[in-house]
Short mmCIF file of C-alpha atoms in Angstrom, two decimals:
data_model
loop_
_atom_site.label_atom_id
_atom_site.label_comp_id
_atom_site.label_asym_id
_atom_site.label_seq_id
_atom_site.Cartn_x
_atom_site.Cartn_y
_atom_site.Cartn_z
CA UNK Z 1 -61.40 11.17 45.00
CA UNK Z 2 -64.96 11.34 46.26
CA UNK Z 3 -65.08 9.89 49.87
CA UNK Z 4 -67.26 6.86 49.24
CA UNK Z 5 -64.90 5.37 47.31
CA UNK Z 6 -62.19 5.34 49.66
CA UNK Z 7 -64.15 3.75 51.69
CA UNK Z 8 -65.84 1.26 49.01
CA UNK Z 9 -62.58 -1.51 50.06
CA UNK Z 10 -64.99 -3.34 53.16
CA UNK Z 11 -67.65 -3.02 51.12
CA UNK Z 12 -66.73 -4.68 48.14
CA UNK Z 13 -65.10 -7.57 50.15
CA UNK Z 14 -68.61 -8.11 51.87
CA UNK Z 15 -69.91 -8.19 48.29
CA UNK Z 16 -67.18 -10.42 47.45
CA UNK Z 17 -68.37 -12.72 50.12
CA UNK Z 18 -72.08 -12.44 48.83
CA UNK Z 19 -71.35 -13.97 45.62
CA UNK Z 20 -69.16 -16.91 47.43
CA UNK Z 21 -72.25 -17.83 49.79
CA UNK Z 22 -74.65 -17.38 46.48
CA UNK Z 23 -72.37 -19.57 44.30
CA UNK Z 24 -72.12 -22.01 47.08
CA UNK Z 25 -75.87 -22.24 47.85
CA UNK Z 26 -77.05 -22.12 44.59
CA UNK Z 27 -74.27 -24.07 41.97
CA UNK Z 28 -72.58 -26.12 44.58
CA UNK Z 29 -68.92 -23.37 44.12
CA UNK Z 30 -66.64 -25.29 46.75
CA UNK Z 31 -66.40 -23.66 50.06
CA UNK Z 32 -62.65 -23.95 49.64
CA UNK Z 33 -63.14 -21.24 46.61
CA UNK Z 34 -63.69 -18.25 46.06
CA UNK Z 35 -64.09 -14.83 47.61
CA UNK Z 36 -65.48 -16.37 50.96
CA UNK Z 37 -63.80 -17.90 53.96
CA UNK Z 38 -65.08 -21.41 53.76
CA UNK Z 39 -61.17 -22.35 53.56
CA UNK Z 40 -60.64 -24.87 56.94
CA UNK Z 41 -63.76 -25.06 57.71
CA UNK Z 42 -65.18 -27.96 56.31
CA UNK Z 43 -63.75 -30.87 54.38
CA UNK Z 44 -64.53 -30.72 50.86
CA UNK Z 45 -63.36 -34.10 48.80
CA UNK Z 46 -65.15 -34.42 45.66
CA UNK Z 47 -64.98 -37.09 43.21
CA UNK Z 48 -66.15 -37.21 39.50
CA UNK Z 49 -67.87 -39.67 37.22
CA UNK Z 50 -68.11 -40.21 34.00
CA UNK Z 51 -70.70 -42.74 32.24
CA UNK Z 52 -71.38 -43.60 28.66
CA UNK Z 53 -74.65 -44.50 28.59
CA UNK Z 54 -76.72 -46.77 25.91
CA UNK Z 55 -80.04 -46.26 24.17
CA UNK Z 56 -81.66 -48.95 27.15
CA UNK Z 57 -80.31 -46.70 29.67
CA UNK Z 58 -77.51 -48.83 30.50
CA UNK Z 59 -74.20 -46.71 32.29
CA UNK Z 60 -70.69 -47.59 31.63
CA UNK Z 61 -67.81 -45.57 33.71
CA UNK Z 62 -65.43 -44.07 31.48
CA UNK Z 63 -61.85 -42.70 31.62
CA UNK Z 64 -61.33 -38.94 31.54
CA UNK Z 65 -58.92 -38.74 28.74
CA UNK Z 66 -55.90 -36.70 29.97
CA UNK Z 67 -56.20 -33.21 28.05
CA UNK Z 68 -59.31 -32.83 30.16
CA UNK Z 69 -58.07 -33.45 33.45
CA UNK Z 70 -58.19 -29.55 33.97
CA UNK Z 71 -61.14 -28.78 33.18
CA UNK Z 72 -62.58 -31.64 35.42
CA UNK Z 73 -60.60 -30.46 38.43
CA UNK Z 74 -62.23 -26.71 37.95
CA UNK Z 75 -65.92 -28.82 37.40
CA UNK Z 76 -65.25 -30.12 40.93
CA UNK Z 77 -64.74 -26.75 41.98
CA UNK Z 78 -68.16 -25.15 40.10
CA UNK Z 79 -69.78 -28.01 38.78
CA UNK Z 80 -72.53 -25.52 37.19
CA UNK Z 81 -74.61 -26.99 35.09
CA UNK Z 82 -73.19 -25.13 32.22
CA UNK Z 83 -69.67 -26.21 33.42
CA UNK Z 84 -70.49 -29.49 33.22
CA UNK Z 85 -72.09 -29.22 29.80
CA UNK Z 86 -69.05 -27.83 28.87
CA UNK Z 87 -67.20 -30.54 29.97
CA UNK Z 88 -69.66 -33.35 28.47
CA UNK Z 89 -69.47 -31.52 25.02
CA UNK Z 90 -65.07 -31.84 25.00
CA UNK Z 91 -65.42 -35.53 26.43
CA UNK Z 92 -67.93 -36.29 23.30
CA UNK Z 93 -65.48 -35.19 21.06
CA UNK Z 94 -62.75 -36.67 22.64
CA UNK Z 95 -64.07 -40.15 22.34
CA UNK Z 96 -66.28 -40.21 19.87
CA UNK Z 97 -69.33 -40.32 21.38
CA UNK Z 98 -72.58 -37.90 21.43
CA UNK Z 99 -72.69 -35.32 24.42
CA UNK Z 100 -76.51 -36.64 25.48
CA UNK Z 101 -74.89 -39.98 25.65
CA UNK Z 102 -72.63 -39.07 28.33
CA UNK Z 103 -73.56 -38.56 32.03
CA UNK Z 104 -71.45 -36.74 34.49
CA UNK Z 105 -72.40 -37.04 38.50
CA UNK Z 106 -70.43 -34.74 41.02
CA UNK Z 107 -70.13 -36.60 44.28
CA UNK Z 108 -68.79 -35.06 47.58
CA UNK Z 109 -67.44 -37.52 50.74
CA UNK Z 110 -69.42 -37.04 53.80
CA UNK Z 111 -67.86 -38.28 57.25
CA UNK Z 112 -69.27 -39.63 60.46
CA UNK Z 113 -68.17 -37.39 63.34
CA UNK Z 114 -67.48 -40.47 65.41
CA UNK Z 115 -65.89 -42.60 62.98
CA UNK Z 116 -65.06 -40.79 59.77
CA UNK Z 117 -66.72 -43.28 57.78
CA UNK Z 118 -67.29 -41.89 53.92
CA UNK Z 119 -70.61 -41.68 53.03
CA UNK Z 120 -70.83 -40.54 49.40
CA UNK Z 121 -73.32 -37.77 48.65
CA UNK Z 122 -74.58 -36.95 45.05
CA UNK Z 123 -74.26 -32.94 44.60
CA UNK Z 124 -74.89 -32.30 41.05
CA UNK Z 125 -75.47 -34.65 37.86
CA UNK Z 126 -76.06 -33.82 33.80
CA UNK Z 127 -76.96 -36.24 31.48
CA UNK Z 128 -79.53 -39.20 30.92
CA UNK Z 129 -80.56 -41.25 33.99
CA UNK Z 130 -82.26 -40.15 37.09
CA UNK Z 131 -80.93 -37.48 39.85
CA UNK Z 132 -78.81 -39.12 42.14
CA UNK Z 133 -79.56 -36.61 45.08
CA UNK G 1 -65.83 8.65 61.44
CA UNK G 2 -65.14 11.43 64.46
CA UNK G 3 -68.09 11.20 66.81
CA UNK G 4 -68.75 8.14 66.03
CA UNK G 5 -67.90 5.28 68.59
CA UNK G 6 -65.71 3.52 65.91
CA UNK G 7 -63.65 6.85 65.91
CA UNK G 8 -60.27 7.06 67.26
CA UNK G 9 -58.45 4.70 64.76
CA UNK G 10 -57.47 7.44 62.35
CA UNK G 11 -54.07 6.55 60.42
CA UNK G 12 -50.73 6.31 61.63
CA UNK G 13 -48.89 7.37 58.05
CA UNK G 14 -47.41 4.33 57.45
CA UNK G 15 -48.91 3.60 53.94
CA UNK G 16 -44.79 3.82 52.50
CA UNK G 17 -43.36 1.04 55.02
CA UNK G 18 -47.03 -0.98 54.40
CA UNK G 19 -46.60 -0.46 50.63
CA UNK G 20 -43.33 -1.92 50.85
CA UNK G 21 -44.35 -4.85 53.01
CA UNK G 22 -46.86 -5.55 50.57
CA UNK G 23 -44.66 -5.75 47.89
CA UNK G 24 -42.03 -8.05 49.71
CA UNK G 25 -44.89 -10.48 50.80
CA UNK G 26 -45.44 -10.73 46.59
CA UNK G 27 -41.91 -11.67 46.15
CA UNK G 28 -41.18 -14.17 48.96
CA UNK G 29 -44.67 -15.92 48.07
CA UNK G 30 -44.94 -15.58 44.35
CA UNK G 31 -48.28 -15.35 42.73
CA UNK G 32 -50.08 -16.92 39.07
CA UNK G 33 -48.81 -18.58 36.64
CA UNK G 34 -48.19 -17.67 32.95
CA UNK G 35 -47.58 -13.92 31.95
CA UNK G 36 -49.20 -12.90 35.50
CA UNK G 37 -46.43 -14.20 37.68
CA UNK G 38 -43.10 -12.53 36.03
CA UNK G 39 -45.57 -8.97 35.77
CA UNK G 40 -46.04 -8.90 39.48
CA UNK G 41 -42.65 -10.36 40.30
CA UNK G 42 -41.19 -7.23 37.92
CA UNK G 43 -43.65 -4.90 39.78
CA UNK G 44 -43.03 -5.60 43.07
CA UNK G 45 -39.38 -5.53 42.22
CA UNK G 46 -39.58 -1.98 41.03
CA UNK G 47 -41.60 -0.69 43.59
CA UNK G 48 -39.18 -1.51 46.22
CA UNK G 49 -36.17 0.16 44.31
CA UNK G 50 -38.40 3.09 43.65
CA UNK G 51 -40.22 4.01 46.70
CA UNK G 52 -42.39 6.82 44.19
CA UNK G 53 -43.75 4.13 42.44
CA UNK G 54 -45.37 3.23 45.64
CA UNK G 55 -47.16 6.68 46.06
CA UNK G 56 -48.94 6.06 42.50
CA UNK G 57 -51.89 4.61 42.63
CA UNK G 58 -51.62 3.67 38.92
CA UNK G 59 -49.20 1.39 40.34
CA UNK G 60 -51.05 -0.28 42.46
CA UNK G 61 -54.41 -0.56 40.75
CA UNK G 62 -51.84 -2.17 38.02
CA UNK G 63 -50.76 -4.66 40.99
CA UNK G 64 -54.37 -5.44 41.96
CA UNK G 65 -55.13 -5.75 38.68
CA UNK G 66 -52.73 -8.33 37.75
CA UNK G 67 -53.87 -9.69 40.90
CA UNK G 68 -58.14 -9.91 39.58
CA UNK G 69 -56.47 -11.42 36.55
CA UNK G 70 -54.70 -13.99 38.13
CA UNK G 71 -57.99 -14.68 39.74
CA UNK G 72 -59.99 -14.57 35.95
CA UNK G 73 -57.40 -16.71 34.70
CA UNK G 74 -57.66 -19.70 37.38
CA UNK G 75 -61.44 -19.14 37.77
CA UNK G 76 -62.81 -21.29 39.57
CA UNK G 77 -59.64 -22.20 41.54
CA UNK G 78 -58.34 -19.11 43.14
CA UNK G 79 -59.40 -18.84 47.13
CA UNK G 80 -60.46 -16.27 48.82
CA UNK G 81 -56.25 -15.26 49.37
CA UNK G 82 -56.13 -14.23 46.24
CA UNK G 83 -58.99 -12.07 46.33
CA UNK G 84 -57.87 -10.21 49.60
CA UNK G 85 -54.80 -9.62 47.93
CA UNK G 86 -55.95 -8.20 45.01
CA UNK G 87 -58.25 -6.05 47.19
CA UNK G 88 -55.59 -4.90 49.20
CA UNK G 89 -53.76 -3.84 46.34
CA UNK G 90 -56.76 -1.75 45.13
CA UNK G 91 -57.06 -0.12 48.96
CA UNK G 92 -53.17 0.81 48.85
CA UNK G 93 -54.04 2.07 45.30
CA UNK G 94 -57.31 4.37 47.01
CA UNK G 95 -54.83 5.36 49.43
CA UNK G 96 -52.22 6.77 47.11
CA UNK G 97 -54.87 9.02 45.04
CA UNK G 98 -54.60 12.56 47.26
CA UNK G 99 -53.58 14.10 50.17
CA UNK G 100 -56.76 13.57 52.25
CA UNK G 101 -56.94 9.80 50.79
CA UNK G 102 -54.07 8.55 53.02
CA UNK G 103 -56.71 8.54 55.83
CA UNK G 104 -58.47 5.96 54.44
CA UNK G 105 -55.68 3.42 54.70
CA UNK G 106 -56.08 2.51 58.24
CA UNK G 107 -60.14 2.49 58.76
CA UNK G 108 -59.97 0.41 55.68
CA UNK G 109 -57.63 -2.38 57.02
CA UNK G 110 -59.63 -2.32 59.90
CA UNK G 111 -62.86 -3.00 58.83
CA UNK G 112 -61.09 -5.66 56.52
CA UNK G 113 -59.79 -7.44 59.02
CA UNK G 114 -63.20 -7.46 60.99
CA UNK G 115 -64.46 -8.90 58.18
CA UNK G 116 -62.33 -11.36 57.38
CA UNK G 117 -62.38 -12.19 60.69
CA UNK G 118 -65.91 -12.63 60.69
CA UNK G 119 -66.31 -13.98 57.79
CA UNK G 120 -64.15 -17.09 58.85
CA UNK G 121 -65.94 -17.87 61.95
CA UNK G 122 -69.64 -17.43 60.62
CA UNK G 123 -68.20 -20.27 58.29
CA UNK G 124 -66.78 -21.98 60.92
CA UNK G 125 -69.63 -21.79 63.95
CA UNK G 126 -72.67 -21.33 61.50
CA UNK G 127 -72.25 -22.33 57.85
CA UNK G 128 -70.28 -25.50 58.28
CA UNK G 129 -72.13 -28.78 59.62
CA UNK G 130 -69.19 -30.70 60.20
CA UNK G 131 -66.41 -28.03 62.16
CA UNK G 132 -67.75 -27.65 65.36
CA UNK G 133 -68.28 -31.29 65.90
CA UNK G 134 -64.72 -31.82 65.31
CA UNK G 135 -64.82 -33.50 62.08
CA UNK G 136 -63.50 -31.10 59.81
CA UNK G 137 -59.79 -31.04 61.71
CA UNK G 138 -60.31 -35.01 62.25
CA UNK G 139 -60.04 -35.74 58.57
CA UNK G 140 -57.81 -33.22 57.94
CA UNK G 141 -54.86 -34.17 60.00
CA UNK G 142 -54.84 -37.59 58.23
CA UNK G 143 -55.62 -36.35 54.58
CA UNK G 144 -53.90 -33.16 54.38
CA UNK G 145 -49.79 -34.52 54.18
CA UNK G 146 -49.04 -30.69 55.53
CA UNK G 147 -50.03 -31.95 59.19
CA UNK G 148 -48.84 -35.05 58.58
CA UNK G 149 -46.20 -34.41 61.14
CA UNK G 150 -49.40 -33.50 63.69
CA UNK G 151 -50.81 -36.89 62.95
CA UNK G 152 -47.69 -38.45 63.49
CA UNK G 153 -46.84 -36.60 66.93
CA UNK G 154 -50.68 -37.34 67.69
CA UNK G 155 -49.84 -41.35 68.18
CA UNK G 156 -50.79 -42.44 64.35
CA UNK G 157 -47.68 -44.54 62.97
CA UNK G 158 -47.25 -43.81 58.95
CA UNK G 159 -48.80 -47.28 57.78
CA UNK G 160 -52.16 -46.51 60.06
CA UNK G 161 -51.76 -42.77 58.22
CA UNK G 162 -51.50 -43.79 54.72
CA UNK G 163 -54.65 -46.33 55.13
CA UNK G 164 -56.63 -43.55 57.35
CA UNK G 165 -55.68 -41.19 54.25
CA UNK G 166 -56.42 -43.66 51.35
CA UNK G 167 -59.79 -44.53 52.96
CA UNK G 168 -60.70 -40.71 53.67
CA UNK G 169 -60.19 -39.58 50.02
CA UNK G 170 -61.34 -42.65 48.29
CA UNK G 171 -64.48 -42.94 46.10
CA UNK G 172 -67.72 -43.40 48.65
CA UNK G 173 -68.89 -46.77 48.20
CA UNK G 174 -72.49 -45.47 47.12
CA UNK G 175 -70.41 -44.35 43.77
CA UNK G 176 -69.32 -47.28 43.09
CA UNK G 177 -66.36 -47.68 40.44
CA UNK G 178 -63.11 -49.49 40.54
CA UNK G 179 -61.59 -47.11 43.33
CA UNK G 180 -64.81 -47.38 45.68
CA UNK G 181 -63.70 -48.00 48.83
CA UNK G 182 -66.43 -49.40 51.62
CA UNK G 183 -66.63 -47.74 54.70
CA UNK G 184 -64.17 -48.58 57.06
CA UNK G 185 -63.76 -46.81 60.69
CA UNK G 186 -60.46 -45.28 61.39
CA UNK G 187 -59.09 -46.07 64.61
CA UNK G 188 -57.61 -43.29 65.96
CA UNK G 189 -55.21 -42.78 69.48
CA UNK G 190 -56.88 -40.49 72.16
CA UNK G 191 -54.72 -38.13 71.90
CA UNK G 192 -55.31 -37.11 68.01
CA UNK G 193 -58.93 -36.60 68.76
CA UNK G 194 -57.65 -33.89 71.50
CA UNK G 195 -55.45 -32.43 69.07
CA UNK G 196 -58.73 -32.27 66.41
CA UNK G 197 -60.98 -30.87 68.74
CA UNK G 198 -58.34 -28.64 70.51
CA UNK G 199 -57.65 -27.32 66.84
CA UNK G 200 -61.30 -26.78 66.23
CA UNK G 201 -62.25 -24.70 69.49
CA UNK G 202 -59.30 -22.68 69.47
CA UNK G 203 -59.74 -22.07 65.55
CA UNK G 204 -62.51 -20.48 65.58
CA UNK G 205 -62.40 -18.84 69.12
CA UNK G 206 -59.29 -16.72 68.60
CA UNK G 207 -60.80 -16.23 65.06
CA UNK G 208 -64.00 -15.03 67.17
CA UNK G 209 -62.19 -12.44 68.86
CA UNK G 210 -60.01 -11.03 66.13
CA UNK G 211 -63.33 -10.40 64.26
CA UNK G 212 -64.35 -8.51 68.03
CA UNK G 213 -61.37 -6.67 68.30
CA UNK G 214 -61.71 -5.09 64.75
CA UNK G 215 -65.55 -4.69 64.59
CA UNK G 216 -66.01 -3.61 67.84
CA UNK G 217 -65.80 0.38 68.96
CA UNK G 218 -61.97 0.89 69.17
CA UNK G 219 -61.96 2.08 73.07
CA UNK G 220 -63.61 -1.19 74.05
CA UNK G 221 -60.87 -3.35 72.07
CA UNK G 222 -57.79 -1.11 71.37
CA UNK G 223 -55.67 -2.68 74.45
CA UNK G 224 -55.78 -5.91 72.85
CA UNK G 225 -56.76 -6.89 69.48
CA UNK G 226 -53.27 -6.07 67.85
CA UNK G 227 -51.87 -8.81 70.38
CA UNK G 228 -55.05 -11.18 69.52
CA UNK G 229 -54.16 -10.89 65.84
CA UNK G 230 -50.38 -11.51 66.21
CA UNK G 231 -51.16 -14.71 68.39
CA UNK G 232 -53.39 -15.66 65.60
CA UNK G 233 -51.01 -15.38 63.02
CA UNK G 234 -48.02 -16.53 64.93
CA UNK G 235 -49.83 -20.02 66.22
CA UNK G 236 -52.00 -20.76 63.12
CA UNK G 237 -49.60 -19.95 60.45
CA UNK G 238 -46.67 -21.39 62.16
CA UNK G 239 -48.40 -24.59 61.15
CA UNK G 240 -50.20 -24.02 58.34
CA UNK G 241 -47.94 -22.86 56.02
CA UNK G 242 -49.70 -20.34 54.46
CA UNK G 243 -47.58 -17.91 55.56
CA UNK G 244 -48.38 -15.53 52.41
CA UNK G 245 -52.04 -15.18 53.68
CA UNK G 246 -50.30 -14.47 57.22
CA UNK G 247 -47.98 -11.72 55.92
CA UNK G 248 -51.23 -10.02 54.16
CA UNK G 249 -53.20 -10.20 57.63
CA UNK G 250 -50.10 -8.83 59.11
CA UNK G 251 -49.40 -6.05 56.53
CA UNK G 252 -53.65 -5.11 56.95
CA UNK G 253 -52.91 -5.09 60.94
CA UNK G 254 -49.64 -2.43 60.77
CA UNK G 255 -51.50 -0.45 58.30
CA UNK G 256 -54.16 0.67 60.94
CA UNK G 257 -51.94 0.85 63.75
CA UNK G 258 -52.42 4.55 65.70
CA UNK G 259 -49.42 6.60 66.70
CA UNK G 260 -50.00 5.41 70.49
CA UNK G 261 -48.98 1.88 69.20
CA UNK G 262 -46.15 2.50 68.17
CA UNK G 263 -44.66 0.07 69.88
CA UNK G 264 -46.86 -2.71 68.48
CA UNK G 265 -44.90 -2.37 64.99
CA UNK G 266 -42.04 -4.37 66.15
CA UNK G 267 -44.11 -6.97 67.57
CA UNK G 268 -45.88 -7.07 63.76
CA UNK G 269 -41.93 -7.12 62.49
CA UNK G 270 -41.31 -10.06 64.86
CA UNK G 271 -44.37 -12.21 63.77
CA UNK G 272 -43.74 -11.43 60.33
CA UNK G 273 -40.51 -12.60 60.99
CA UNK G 274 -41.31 -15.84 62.91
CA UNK G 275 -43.11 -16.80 59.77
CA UNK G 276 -39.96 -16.24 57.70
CA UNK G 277 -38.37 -18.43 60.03
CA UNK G 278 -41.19 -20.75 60.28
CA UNK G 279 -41.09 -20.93 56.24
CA UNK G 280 -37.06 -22.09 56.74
CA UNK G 281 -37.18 -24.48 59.59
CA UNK G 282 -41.26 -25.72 59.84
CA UNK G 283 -41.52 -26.11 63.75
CA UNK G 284 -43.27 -29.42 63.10
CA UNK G 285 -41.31 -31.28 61.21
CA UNK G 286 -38.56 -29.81 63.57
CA UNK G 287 -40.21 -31.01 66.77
CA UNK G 288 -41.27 -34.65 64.73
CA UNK G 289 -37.60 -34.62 64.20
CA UNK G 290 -36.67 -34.14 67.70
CA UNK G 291 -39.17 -36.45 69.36
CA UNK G 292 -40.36 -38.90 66.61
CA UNK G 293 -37.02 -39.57 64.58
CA UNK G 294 -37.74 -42.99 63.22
CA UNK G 295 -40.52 -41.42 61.66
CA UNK G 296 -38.13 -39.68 59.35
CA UNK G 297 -38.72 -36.72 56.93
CA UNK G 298 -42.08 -36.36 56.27
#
């Protein structure tokens, strides 16, 4: 066994914790997940929306049908851009609907340190309609 | 490592007994789902009957790489415990591949737990914008319903909880939506925000440390970071019960243990132990039960 790679197990674990800060920085990847050790160190509630929207730009919230409740909990986790896609494409099917008339926003709850109010902030959004953030 | 002023933490030869421990902490906190969980339940099974299994390190590559798969298969879910443990399985695996290769076991588990160690309080003191104010273990007492005890012992009666709780996780106004919830302050007892910001400092100081006492030259730290690490893992995960993550940390601490520490292993066996007991009879609800019994189960 050549000697670097019994040594390689710190290594790779600082690699694994590379990726976590990258996927965090860079595609919103919850703290919470992951190879990193964001776990109890900050709160992470996220919240989901989905709109229909119209041809004037109108938005209508609608339900996440069931079946899809899965993927939308792992899209709160990595909402990537592709992820989200993803998701938009099953929810057009799923209701009949065209995937560029469907908008999905990724929202995380931010708290006052003095008295926890929620303030919502916008982390990610696909679809038609301005960027929330 | 000799000459070098990390040197002196060579292993003890206790890959067999860490092996083993390994393999128990995968039975008495089952891991995956599907096809994933009954293959490591049979494997860890099998290893402890057969103590040669345990010197393969085709068996425990085939551990650690049920363990990546687990990971694949829950992507994005799986945190950062799953990782480690499928790591750790790989490093047992490295260990297992020669005679010289044993050697590695203990550096390894060092540096591992320095980085973990580390890892968790750059997060913590750095990375995070809302831990060291106190924030971070404010909401969590009242939204997470495993310190729901704390909360209660903290003052909060269960009605204030369950609004502080429904407020803190519902949709932000600025969302909007049928489940918005404005803004509303939650009123809170003196006491709770002692508890939160007691929880914070200590958090991430004794975290501090354990990263010190495993990163640091071994002659500067070798008198006490075993005992910092078994005070971490006795107080933290006697409350959070994530006592599978605790057991791993614990298993990564015996493994590079020197032969002059001996005597450290049974303090390892007794925290490992506490957290057993811990798992059976959860010292908050117990002491909720004791002082707060109107409150009720939890």
């Amino acid at each position: 066994m050549q000697a670097w790679l019994l040594r390689s197990p710190p290594f790779l674990l600082l690699l694994l914790i590379a990726v976590h800060l990258t996927l965090v920085a860079s595609v919103r990847l919850s703290p919470w997940l992951g190879g990193g050790f964001g776990m109890f160190a900050t709160p992470d509630e996220r919240h989901l929306a989905v709109y229909a929207v119209d041809a004037e730009g109108g938005k209508t919230e609608i339900a996440l049908p069931d079946a899809l409740h899965e993927d939308a909990l792992r899209a709160h986790g990595l909402p990537s851009p592709a992820r989200l896609r993803a998701l938009a494409d099953d929810l057009a099917r799923a209701t009949g609907r065209t995937p560029d008339s469907i908008r999905l926003e990724v929202w995380r709850s931010a708290y006052d340190p003095r008295t926890l109010r929620v303030r919502g902030e916008p982390l990610v959004a696909i679809g038609p309609g301005e960027d929330p953030r | 490592m000799t000459g070098s002023p990390w040197a002196g933490d060579e292993p003890a030869g206790s890959a067999g007994i860490v092996g083993a421990g390994t393999l128990l902490i995968l039975l008495l906190a089952p891991i995956g789902s599907g096809f994933v969980a009954p293959a490591i339940l049979l494997l860890a099974g099998a290893g402890l009957l057969v103590p040669s299994l345990r010197a393969r390190s085709d068996f425990w590559w085939t551990v650690a790489a049920l363990a990546l798969l687990r990971v694949g298969l829950d992507w994005p879910m799986s945190d950062n415990h799953a990782y480690l443990l499928s790591l750790w399985c790989f490093t047992l695996g490295l260990a297992a591949t020669g005679p010289a290769a044993p050697a590695a076991l203990a550096p390894n588990a060092r540096w591992l737990l320095g980085i973990v160690f580390a890892a968790a309080t750059l997060q913590k003191a750095w990375l995070s914008p809302d831990y060291l104010d106190g924030t971070f273990f404010r909401v969590l007492l009242a939204t997470d319903p495993r310190f729901e005890e704390l909360a209660l012992l903290c003052g909060l009666d269960l009605d204030s909880l369950y609004r502080a709780r429904d407020a803190l996780l519902a949709r932000p106004a600025e969302l909007g939506g049928p489940t918005s919830r404005p803004p509303s302050d939650f009123v809170r007892p003196p006491l709770y925000d002692a508890v939160a910001l007691f929880a914070t400092w200590y958090t991430v100081a004794i975290e501090a440390l354990v990263a010190a006492g495993y990163l640091l030259p071994a002659r500067w730290t070798r008198g006490w970071r075993d005992l910092a690490l078994l005070v971490f893992c006795s107080s933290v995960y006697a409350l959070a019960p994530v006592e599978g993550f605790g057991w791993l940390l614990l298993a990564m601490g015996y493994a590079q243990l020197t032969p002059e520490r001996d005597r450290l292993r049974v303090g390892y066996a007794i925290v490992a132990s506490f957290l057993l007991f811990t798992r059976a009879l959860p010292p908050l609800a117990w002491i909720t039960g004791l002082l707060l019994p109107e409150a009720g189960p939890g």
